[in-house]
């Protein structure tokens, strides 16, 4: 009896332990199941970066039901999350070459921040950054989100695709996110991941270099006066630290440049790859470790004892990962000669800008030349109802080093979406839409469509 | 009198060579001249001396010579500069006449007879170096403006009193200066864009009237036109020629200039309904990216004529994106009172493009809510 009584007592005791002691206002919830949903839409855009935002707005404004899936918490990609808040060049040789939605957003952010645009009628010469428009990154993120909402775009943050399956009339894309698993049925799919993730999941081949360009963690440092520094001594000490292996060679090629620019676009993280969570985690850890290591070292040098990190982006931005195996690959020669394609849907203008272990020496285009982007470079070979926009377009490596810059990606984003809109309306695939229709739709929405010079 | 004759001769030369937009070496009576495109091509009939503060510690006072047209309006300005530039432990006198346009834009430089500019080791400038200097001086955005004296040479190379010799010039600086004449370049550039430029602008503004402003708006230099647009509000009641010129700039091919022209239009001009009509008539020729700006400008006007409002409303079905939004906003304050406009908007609620329908629905709902309040 004693034993039974003891067990009974233990049972009562353990029951007392497991029964929750709820405080006032608390309610006990069952474990939450994953929320599973099926959505239907005309156009699905994967990736809310530079190209994806423009594509989604274009689709929404053209009257299409549009969903935009973004795996982060904010739109804008390289320009906002990556911190590269100078989105490239919109004017070439005195004329605007990238307009439409991308320019509209840039212009609005500039105006809201009381900034001034550079005078584009003055040639930039070898200093192409004179034509760069500096943006307030957080402000820009708000402006573009507002534009998406206004265009009726259904935004889905924190989601990433895990399966892309072809259906009779389009695609079934499965995404997972925070507590969600969603099947999105769409007619047209636009991959704006920058890494061609959706194209890859759909089963199409990709291209990649053996060694990709380095990435960059954007940050801002302060707490020193550049005029008071003995730059010769600092350079000597910095180089010695690199030789000893205390600092990693190539991460900061020039300490004077690092200090003068106060961290603005000066770091190189080798092999930074944003394609998967695993690879991007590595790139982020390497980027932050590099900065921490360098800051600790710099604080040992005269004049830099009180150096501080004032700001840092959330992630290391990458320059190059995968490109699609497209119907047409834009070559370096196409780019630098400004080749006109009959199916050209947007312009691109930037120096050839390949970053490597030795830094970067931009190669400028010859006067009057402006590259064009053919529709075929945005379409994976053999695909239907699938198109890309952004740096993963079909191109060789050198051409891609210029095409990847944000302004060009904005132009592509609008063009890809316009093609998808027409494909949806006409029951076609983007490769088959009539080019006059496509050019008309783009022009009506303010995009600048390349014209053949006669 | 001597100054006057000298100045008139110089300006005659400027007129003579104005069509060579930049960079032609001009020899006159043994002197060396380089001039850019002038703002105004008027002949010079007089000179007015203006005492100025130079901002220079060693010579704080100087004279700015204002060259005048037959009508007594400024044509250009110049200063006779005499200052020291040091080379390799020794100094020499820099004597140069610097010229400004009425807008403060660099016009040119001229060396007195038998004078020449020299580099390290007193080696004279060659033609390419004069051209390079001239090009640098014409660049108001040159990074030189962000440099100070100490940036010009590496600290360990020479003391502050020395001019930069080629080898000692900082690599970052070399691309912005004439090689071997870093301090000469730096000194002249800062004279051009220093306090004298502000004195020139002030003197021109004091002489401003509608015809004079119109002359500057008609300058072939984009910089000058921008300058004039910033000064529209100086005029108490601008002539219709000025308004027409500004409206023509709204459709200019230069994005910056067209945007600036739109932005610069004073709201006060809207009092005139004819002006509003004229502004709206530019809708088709203005660049796409600036169409919303034009509509916003009209939206800032009061009492917009019905003809303009109805035309905007009639064209809404063809508008897209930001143009549509701006068009709707422009009409908002006339709703629901203006029945003709309201009727046209209501018809858009069934537009085939759901974006157009949604935007219209949103604005009508807001107008309705405001009315109920």
mmCIF file of C-alpha atoms in Angstrom, chain B residues 8-188:
data_model
loop_
_atom_site.group_PDB
_atom_site.id
_atom_site.type_symbol
_atom_site.label_atom_id
_atom_site.label_comp_id
_atom_site.label_asym_id
_atom_site.label_seq_id
_atom_site.Cartn_x
_atom_site.Cartn_y
_atom_site.Cartn_z
ATOM 1 C CA UNK B 8 38.051 95.615 -74.689
ATOM 2 C CA UNK B 9 40.847 94.157 -76.736
ATOM 3 C CA UNK B 10 40.674 90.977 -74.748
ATOM 4 C CA UNK B 11 36.930 90.623 -75.165
ATOM 5 C CA UNK B 12 37.206 91.296 -78.863
ATOM 6 C CA UNK B 13 39.505 88.326 -78.969
ATOM 7 C CA UNK B 14 37.012 86.274 -77.024
ATOM 8 C CA UNK B 15 34.314 87.121 -79.551
ATOM 9 C CA UNK B 16 36.657 86.305 -82.364
ATOM 10 C CA UNK B 17 37.340 82.852 -81.035
ATOM 11 C CA UNK B 18 34.065 82.003 -79.375
ATOM 12 C CA UNK B 19 33.072 79.445 -81.964
ATOM 13 C CA UNK B 20 36.057 77.295 -81.092
ATOM 14 C CA UNK B 21 34.224 76.005 -78.103
ATOM 15 C CA UNK B 22 37.237 74.992 -76.112
ATOM 16 C CA UNK B 23 40.915 74.867 -76.142
ATOM 17 C CA UNK B 24 42.419 76.752 -79.015
ATOM 18 C CA UNK B 25 45.584 78.546 -78.216
ATOM 19 C CA UNK B 26 45.125 82.177 -79.013
ATOM 20 C CA UNK B 27 48.121 84.408 -79.506
ATOM 21 C CA UNK B 28 47.664 88.140 -79.510
ATOM 22 C CA UNK B 29 50.462 90.631 -79.386
ATOM 23 C CA UNK B 30 52.783 87.983 -78.007
ATOM 24 C CA UNK B 31 50.462 86.974 -75.184
ATOM 25 C CA UNK B 32 48.819 83.614 -74.555
ATOM 26 C CA UNK B 33 45.045 83.280 -74.235
ATOM 27 C CA UNK B 34 42.681 80.386 -73.729
ATOM 28 C CA UNK B 35 38.943 80.980 -73.695
ATOM 29 C CA UNK B 36 35.815 78.860 -73.489
ATOM 30 C CA UNK B 37 32.406 79.484 -74.901
ATOM 31 C CA UNK B 38 31.134 82.856 -73.633
ATOM 32 C CA UNK B 39 27.678 83.221 -72.159
ATOM 33 C CA UNK B 40 27.050 86.485 -73.991
ATOM 34 C CA UNK B 41 28.451 87.623 -77.300
ATOM 35 C CA UNK B 42 27.833 91.327 -76.816
ATOM 36 C CA UNK B 43 30.575 93.793 -77.604
ATOM 37 C CA UNK B 44 32.141 95.632 -74.712
ATOM 38 C CA UNK B 45 31.449 99.339 -74.366
ATOM 39 C CA UNK B 46 32.585 100.023 -70.837
ATOM 40 C CA UNK B 47 34.277 98.773 -67.727
ATOM 41 C CA UNK B 48 33.099 99.087 -64.166
ATOM 42 C CA UNK B 49 35.540 98.559 -61.306
ATOM 43 C CA UNK B 50 34.186 96.623 -58.341
ATOM 44 C CA UNK B 51 36.236 96.486 -55.140
ATOM 45 C CA UNK B 52 36.171 92.940 -53.735
ATOM 46 C CA UNK B 53 37.431 90.927 -50.797
ATOM 47 C CA UNK B 54 39.666 88.234 -52.239
ATOM 48 C CA UNK B 55 39.720 85.963 -49.222
ATOM 49 C CA UNK B 56 43.507 85.993 -49.514
ATOM 50 C CA UNK B 57 45.396 86.835 -46.321
ATOM 51 C CA UNK B 58 48.335 88.513 -48.059
ATOM 52 C CA UNK B 59 46.228 90.620 -50.465
ATOM 53 C CA UNK B 60 42.701 90.834 -49.069
ATOM 54 C CA UNK B 61 41.492 93.613 -51.396
ATOM 55 C CA UNK B 62 41.462 93.701 -55.175
ATOM 56 C CA UNK B 63 39.462 95.003 -58.139
ATOM 57 C CA UNK B 64 37.031 92.977 -60.176
ATOM 58 C CA UNK B 65 36.600 94.463 -63.641
ATOM 59 C CA UNK B 66 33.026 94.233 -64.925
ATOM 60 C CA UNK B 67 32.874 94.571 -68.714
ATOM 61 C CA UNK B 68 29.649 96.220 -69.896
ATOM 62 C CA UNK B 69 27.507 96.090 -73.028
ATOM 63 C CA UNK B 70 26.111 99.103 -74.865
ATOM 64 C CA UNK B 71 23.028 98.804 -72.628
ATOM 65 C CA UNK B 72 25.229 98.926 -69.550
ATOM 66 C CA UNK B 73 24.664 95.259 -68.697
ATOM 67 C CA UNK B 74 27.503 92.934 -67.659
ATOM 68 C CA UNK B 75 29.140 90.949 -70.449
ATOM 69 C CA UNK B 76 31.936 89.315 -68.484
ATOM 70 C CA UNK B 77 34.433 89.946 -65.677
ATOM 71 C CA UNK B 78 38.148 89.676 -65.122
ATOM 72 C CA UNK B 79 40.767 90.030 -62.439
ATOM 73 C CA UNK B 80 44.456 90.743 -62.793
ATOM 74 C CA UNK B 81 46.127 88.189 -60.590
ATOM 75 C CA UNK B 82 49.593 88.659 -59.196
ATOM 76 C CA UNK B 83 50.578 85.991 -56.705
ATOM 77 C CA UNK B 84 53.489 83.754 -55.783
ATOM 78 C CA UNK B 85 53.875 80.085 -56.612
ATOM 79 C CA UNK B 86 56.914 78.294 -55.247
ATOM 80 C CA UNK B 87 59.093 75.703 -56.929
ATOM 81 C CA UNK B 88 61.900 73.685 -55.397
ATOM 82 C CA UNK B 89 62.761 76.085 -52.602
ATOM 83 C CA UNK B 90 62.375 79.145 -54.788
ATOM 84 C CA UNK B 91 59.335 81.215 -55.653
ATOM 85 C CA UNK B 92 58.268 83.033 -58.766
ATOM 86 C CA UNK B 93 55.534 85.454 -59.535
ATOM 87 C CA UNK B 94 52.417 84.211 -61.257
ATOM 88 C CA UNK B 95 50.838 86.942 -63.350
ATOM 89 C CA UNK B 96 47.649 85.996 -65.098
ATOM 90 C CA UNK B 97 44.340 87.620 -65.989
ATOM 91 C CA UNK B 98 41.420 85.373 -65.154
ATOM 92 C CA UNK B 99 38.033 85.799 -66.846
ATOM 93 C CA UNK B 100 34.546 84.857 -65.742
ATOM 94 C CA UNK B 101 31.249 84.780 -67.585
ATOM 95 C CA UNK B 102 28.322 86.712 -66.105
ATOM 96 C CA UNK B 103 27.127 83.471 -64.508
ATOM 97 C CA UNK B 104 30.403 82.948 -62.684
ATOM 98 C CA UNK B 105 31.392 80.225 -65.105
ATOM 99 C CA UNK B 106 35.072 80.133 -66.026
ATOM 100 C CA UNK B 107 35.628 82.028 -69.263
ATOM 101 C CA UNK B 108 39.365 81.869 -69.780
ATOM 102 C CA UNK B 109 42.799 83.047 -68.876
ATOM 103 C CA UNK B 110 45.270 85.342 -70.501
ATOM 104 C CA UNK B 111 48.928 85.934 -69.769
ATOM 105 C CA UNK B 112 50.394 89.394 -70.070
ATOM 106 C CA UNK B 113 52.712 89.927 -73.068
ATOM 107 C CA UNK B 114 55.913 87.887 -72.858
ATOM 108 C CA UNK B 115 54.682 86.034 -69.777
ATOM 109 C CA UNK B 116 54.479 82.252 -69.743
ATOM 110 C CA UNK B 117 53.588 79.578 -67.240
ATOM 111 C CA UNK B 118 56.296 77.238 -66.083
ATOM 112 C CA UNK B 119 56.684 73.930 -64.302
ATOM 113 C CA UNK B 120 59.353 72.542 -62.045
ATOM 114 C CA UNK B 121 62.847 73.674 -63.030
ATOM 115 C CA UNK B 122 61.136 76.719 -64.595
ATOM 116 C CA UNK B 123 60.475 74.753 -67.755
ATOM 117 C CA UNK B 124 57.793 76.584 -69.777
ATOM 118 C CA UNK B 125 54.414 74.977 -70.423
ATOM 119 C CA UNK B 126 54.033 73.497 -73.872
ATOM 120 C CA UNK B 127 50.800 73.788 -75.869
ATOM 121 C CA UNK B 128 49.382 70.507 -74.567
ATOM 122 C CA UNK B 129 49.985 71.639 -71.012
ATOM 123 C CA UNK B 130 48.209 74.939 -71.576
ATOM 124 C CA UNK B 131 45.293 73.015 -73.049
ATOM 125 C CA UNK B 132 45.309 70.640 -70.114
ATOM 126 C CA UNK B 133 45.301 73.534 -67.672
ATOM 127 C CA UNK B 134 42.469 75.191 -69.586
ATOM 128 C CA UNK B 135 40.413 71.973 -69.493
ATOM 129 C CA UNK B 136 41.030 71.536 -65.771
ATOM 130 C CA UNK B 137 40.039 75.130 -65.051
ATOM 131 C CA UNK B 138 36.816 74.680 -67.010
ATOM 132 C CA UNK B 139 35.848 71.746 -64.794
ATOM 133 C CA UNK B 140 33.925 73.213 -61.882
ATOM 134 C CA UNK B 141 33.476 69.709 -60.452
ATOM 135 C CA UNK B 142 37.169 68.842 -60.471
ATOM 136 C CA UNK B 143 38.293 66.858 -57.428
ATOM 137 C CA UNK B 144 40.809 69.667 -56.929
ATOM 138 C CA UNK B 145 37.980 71.426 -55.132
ATOM 139 C CA UNK B 146 38.098 68.772 -52.434
ATOM 140 C CA UNK B 147 41.835 68.974 -51.904
ATOM 141 C CA UNK B 148 43.800 71.195 -49.613
ATOM 142 C CA UNK B 149 47.344 72.376 -49.888
ATOM 143 C CA UNK B 150 48.677 69.488 -47.821
ATOM 144 C CA UNK B 151 47.159 66.854 -50.133
ATOM 145 C CA UNK B 152 49.192 67.930 -53.123
ATOM 146 C CA UNK B 153 52.465 66.205 -52.328
ATOM 147 C CA UNK B 154 53.353 63.317 -50.038
ATOM 148 C CA UNK B 155 54.168 64.700 -46.598
ATOM 149 C CA UNK B 156 57.624 63.230 -46.513
ATOM 150 C CA UNK B 157 58.620 64.612 -49.910
ATOM 151 C CA UNK B 158 58.771 68.345 -49.427
ATOM 152 C CA UNK B 159 57.827 70.994 -46.983
ATOM 153 C CA UNK B 160 54.618 72.968 -47.396
ATOM 154 C CA UNK B 161 56.450 75.914 -48.895
ATOM 155 C CA UNK B 162 57.592 74.006 -51.951
ATOM 156 C CA UNK B 163 55.765 73.511 -55.187
ATOM 157 C CA UNK B 164 55.155 69.964 -56.305
ATOM 158 C CA UNK B 165 57.706 68.512 -58.619
ATOM 159 C CA UNK B 166 56.565 65.660 -60.788
ATOM 160 C CA UNK B 167 58.004 62.826 -58.805
ATOM 161 C CA UNK B 168 56.787 64.141 -55.504
ATOM 162 C CA UNK B 169 53.193 64.759 -56.513
ATOM 163 C CA UNK B 170 50.747 62.450 -54.851
ATOM 164 C CA UNK B 171 49.438 59.838 -57.311
ATOM 165 C CA UNK B 172 45.862 60.647 -56.323
ATOM 166 C CA UNK B 173 46.402 64.274 -57.287
ATOM 167 C CA UNK B 174 48.416 63.851 -60.457
ATOM 168 C CA UNK B 175 45.438 62.938 -62.615
ATOM 169 C CA UNK B 176 43.740 66.250 -61.839
ATOM 170 C CA UNK B 177 46.634 68.668 -62.391
ATOM 171 C CA UNK B 178 49.186 69.649 -64.991
ATOM 172 C CA UNK B 179 52.131 67.370 -64.416
ATOM 173 C CA UNK B 180 54.986 69.298 -62.856
ATOM 174 C CA UNK B 181 52.783 72.276 -62.021
ATOM 175 C CA UNK B 182 50.607 70.992 -59.262
ATOM 176 C CA UNK B 183 50.570 74.178 -57.179
ATOM 177 C CA UNK B 184 50.091 76.408 -60.205
ATOM 178 C CA UNK B 185 47.059 74.372 -61.244
ATOM 179 C CA UNK B 186 45.746 74.273 -57.705
ATOM 180 C CA UNK B 187 46.252 78.010 -57.178
ATOM 181 C CA UNK B 188 44.540 79.109 -60.390
#
